[in-house]
PDB file of C-alpha atoms in Angstrom:
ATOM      1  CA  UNK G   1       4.819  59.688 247.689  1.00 75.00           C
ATOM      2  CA  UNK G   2       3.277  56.248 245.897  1.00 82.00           C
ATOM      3  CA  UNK G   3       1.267  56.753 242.972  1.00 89.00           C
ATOM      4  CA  UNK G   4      -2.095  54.530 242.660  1.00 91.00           C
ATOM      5  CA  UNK G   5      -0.011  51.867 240.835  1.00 93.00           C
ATOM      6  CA  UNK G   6       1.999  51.181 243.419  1.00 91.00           C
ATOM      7  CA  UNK G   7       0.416  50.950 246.323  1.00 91.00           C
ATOM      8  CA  UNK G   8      -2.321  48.647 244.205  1.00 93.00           C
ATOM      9  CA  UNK G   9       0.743  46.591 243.822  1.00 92.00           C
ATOM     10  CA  UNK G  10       1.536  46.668 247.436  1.00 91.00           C
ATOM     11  CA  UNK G  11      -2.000  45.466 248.584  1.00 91.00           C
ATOM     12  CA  UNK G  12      -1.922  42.778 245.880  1.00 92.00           C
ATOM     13  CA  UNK G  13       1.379  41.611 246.907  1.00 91.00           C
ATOM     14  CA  UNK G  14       1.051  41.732 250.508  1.00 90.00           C
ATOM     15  CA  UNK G  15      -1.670  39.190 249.623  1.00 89.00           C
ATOM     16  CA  UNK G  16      -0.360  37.029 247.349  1.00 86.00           C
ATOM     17  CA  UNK G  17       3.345  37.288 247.918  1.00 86.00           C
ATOM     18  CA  UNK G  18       2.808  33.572 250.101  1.00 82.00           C
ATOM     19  CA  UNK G  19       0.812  32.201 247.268  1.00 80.00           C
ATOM     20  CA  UNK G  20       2.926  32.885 244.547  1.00 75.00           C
ATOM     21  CA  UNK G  21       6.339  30.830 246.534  1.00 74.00           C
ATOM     22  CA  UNK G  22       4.663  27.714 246.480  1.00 74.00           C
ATOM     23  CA  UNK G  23       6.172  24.776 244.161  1.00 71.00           C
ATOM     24  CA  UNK G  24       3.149  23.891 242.410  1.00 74.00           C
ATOM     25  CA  UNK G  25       2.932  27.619 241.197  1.00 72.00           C
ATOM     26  CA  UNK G  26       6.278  27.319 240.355  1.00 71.00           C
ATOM     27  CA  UNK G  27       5.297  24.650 237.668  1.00 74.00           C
ATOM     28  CA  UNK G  28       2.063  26.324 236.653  1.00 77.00           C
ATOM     29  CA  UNK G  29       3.040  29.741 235.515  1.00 79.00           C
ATOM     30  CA  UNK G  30       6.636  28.575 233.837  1.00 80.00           C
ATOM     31  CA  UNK G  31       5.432  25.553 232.389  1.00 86.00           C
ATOM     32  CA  UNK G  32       4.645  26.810 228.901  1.00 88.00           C
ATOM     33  CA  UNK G  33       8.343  28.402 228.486  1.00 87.00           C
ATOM     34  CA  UNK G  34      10.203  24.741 229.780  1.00 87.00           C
ATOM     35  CA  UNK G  35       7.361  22.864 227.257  1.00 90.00           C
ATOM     36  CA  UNK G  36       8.605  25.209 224.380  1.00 91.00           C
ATOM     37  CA  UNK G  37      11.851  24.882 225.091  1.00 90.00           C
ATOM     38  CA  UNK G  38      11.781  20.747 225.649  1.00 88.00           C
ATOM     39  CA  UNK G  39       9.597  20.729 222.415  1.00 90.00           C
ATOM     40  CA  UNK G  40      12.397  22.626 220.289  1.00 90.00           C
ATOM     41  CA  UNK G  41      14.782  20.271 221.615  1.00 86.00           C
ATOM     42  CA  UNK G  42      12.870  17.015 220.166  1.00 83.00           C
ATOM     43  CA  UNK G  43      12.104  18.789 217.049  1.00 87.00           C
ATOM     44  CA  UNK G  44      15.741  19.269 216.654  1.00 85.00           C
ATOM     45  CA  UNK G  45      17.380  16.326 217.858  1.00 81.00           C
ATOM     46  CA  UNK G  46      14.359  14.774 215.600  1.00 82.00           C
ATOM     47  CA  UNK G  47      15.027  16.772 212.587  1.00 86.00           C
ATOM     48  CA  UNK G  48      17.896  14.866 211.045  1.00 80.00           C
ATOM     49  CA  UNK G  49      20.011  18.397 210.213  1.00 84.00           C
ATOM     50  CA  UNK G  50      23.031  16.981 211.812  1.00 82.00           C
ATOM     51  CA  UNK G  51      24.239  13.445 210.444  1.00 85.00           C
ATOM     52  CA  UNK G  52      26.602  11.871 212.484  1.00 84.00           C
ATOM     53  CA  UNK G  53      24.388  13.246 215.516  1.00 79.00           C
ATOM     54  CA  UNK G  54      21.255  11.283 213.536  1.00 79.00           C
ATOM     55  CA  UNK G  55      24.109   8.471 213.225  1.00 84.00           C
ATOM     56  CA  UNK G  56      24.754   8.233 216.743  1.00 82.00           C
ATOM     57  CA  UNK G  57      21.355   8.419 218.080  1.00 79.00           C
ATOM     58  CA  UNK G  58      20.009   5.740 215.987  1.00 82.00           C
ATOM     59  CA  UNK G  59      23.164   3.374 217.019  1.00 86.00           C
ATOM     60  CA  UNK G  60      21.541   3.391 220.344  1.00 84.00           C
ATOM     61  CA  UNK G  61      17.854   3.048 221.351  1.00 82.00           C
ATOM     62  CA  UNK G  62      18.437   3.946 225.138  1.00 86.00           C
ATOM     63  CA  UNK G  63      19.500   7.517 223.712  1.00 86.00           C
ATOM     64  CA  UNK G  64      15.671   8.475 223.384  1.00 85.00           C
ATOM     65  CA  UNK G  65      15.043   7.754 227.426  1.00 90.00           C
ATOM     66  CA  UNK G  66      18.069   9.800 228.538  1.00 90.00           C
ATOM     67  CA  UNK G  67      16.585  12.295 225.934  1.00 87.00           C
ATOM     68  CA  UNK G  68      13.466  11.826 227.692  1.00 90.00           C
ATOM     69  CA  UNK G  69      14.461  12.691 231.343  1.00 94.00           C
ATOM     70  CA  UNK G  70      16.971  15.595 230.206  1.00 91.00           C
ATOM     71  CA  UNK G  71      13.881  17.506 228.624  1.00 90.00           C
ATOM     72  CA  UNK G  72      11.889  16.476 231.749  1.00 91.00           C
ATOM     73  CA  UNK G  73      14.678  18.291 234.105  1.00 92.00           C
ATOM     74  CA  UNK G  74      14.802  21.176 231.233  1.00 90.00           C
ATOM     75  CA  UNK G  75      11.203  21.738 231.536  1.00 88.00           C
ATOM     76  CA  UNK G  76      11.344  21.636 235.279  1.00 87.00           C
ATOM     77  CA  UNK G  77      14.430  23.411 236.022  1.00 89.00           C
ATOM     78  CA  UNK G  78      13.065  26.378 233.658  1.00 88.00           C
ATOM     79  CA  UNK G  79       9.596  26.289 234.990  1.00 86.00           C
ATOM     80  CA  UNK G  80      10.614  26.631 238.640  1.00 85.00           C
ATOM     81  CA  UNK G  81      13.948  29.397 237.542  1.00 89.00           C
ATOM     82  CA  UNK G  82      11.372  31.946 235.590  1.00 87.00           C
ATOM     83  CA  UNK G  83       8.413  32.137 237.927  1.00 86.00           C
ATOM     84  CA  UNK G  84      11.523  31.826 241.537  1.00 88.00           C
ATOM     85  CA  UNK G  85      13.451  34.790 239.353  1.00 90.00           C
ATOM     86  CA  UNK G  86       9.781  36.409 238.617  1.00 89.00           C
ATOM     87  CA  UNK G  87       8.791  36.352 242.656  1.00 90.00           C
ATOM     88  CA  UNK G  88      12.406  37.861 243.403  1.00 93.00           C
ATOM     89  CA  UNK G  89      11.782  40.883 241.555  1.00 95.00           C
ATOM     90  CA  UNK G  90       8.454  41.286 242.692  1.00 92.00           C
ATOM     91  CA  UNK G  91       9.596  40.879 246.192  1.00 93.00           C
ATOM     92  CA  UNK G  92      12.696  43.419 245.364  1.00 95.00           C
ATOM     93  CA  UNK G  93      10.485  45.924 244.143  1.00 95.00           C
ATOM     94  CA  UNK G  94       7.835  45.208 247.346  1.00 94.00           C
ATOM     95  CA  UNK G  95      10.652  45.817 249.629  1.00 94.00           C
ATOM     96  CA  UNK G  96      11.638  49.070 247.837  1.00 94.00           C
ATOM     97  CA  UNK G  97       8.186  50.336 248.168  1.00 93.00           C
ATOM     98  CA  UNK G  98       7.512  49.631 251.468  1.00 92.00           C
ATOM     99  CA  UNK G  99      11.025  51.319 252.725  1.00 92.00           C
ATOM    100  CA  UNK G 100       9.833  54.538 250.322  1.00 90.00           C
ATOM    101  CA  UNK G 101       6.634  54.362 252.147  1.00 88.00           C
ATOM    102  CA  UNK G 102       8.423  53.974 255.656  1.00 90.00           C
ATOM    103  CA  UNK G 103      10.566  57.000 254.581  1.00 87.00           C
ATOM    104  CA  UNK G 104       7.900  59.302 254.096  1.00 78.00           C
TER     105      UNK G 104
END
């Protein structure tokens, strides 16, 4: 038998299940966690802690692009791998409700 949680969550992801798989979601709900992480990564590389890395990035001034476009595919890949990894579950858990509800 489904409690009231559960079959809320079945209605509300019968309707939104569609929704929720669509790329430009993907960058909406994990954008905050790939900006974080693509901020921490200029504050570090930026923070001078490490010398000879300081040394070797200011030897060459095309190191800042490919710094550039690696935290661009960081943000991306993590934005799109937290909310895909997210809808999984979700639609793991859907699928285990419905076959408890088909069982009864």
């Amino acid at each position: 038998m489904l409690n009231e949680k559960e079959e809320a969550f079945l209605v509300y992801w019968e309707e939104n299940r569609l929704k929720q798989k669509k790329f430009v979601k993907y960058l909406q709900y994990g954008l905050p966690l790939g900006v974080s992480i693509g901020v921490a990564t200029f504050i570090n590389v930026f923070s001078g802690w490490d010398k000879q890395a300081a040394m070797v990035f200011n030897a060459d001034p095309s190191l800042i692009l490919v710094l550039l476009i690696a935290v661009i595919g960081i943000i991306v890949f993590v934005s799109v791998f937290t909310v895909r990894h997210r809808w999984e579950i979700n639609e793991q858990y859907y699928q285990e409700l419905l076959a408890k509800k088909n069982k009864q």
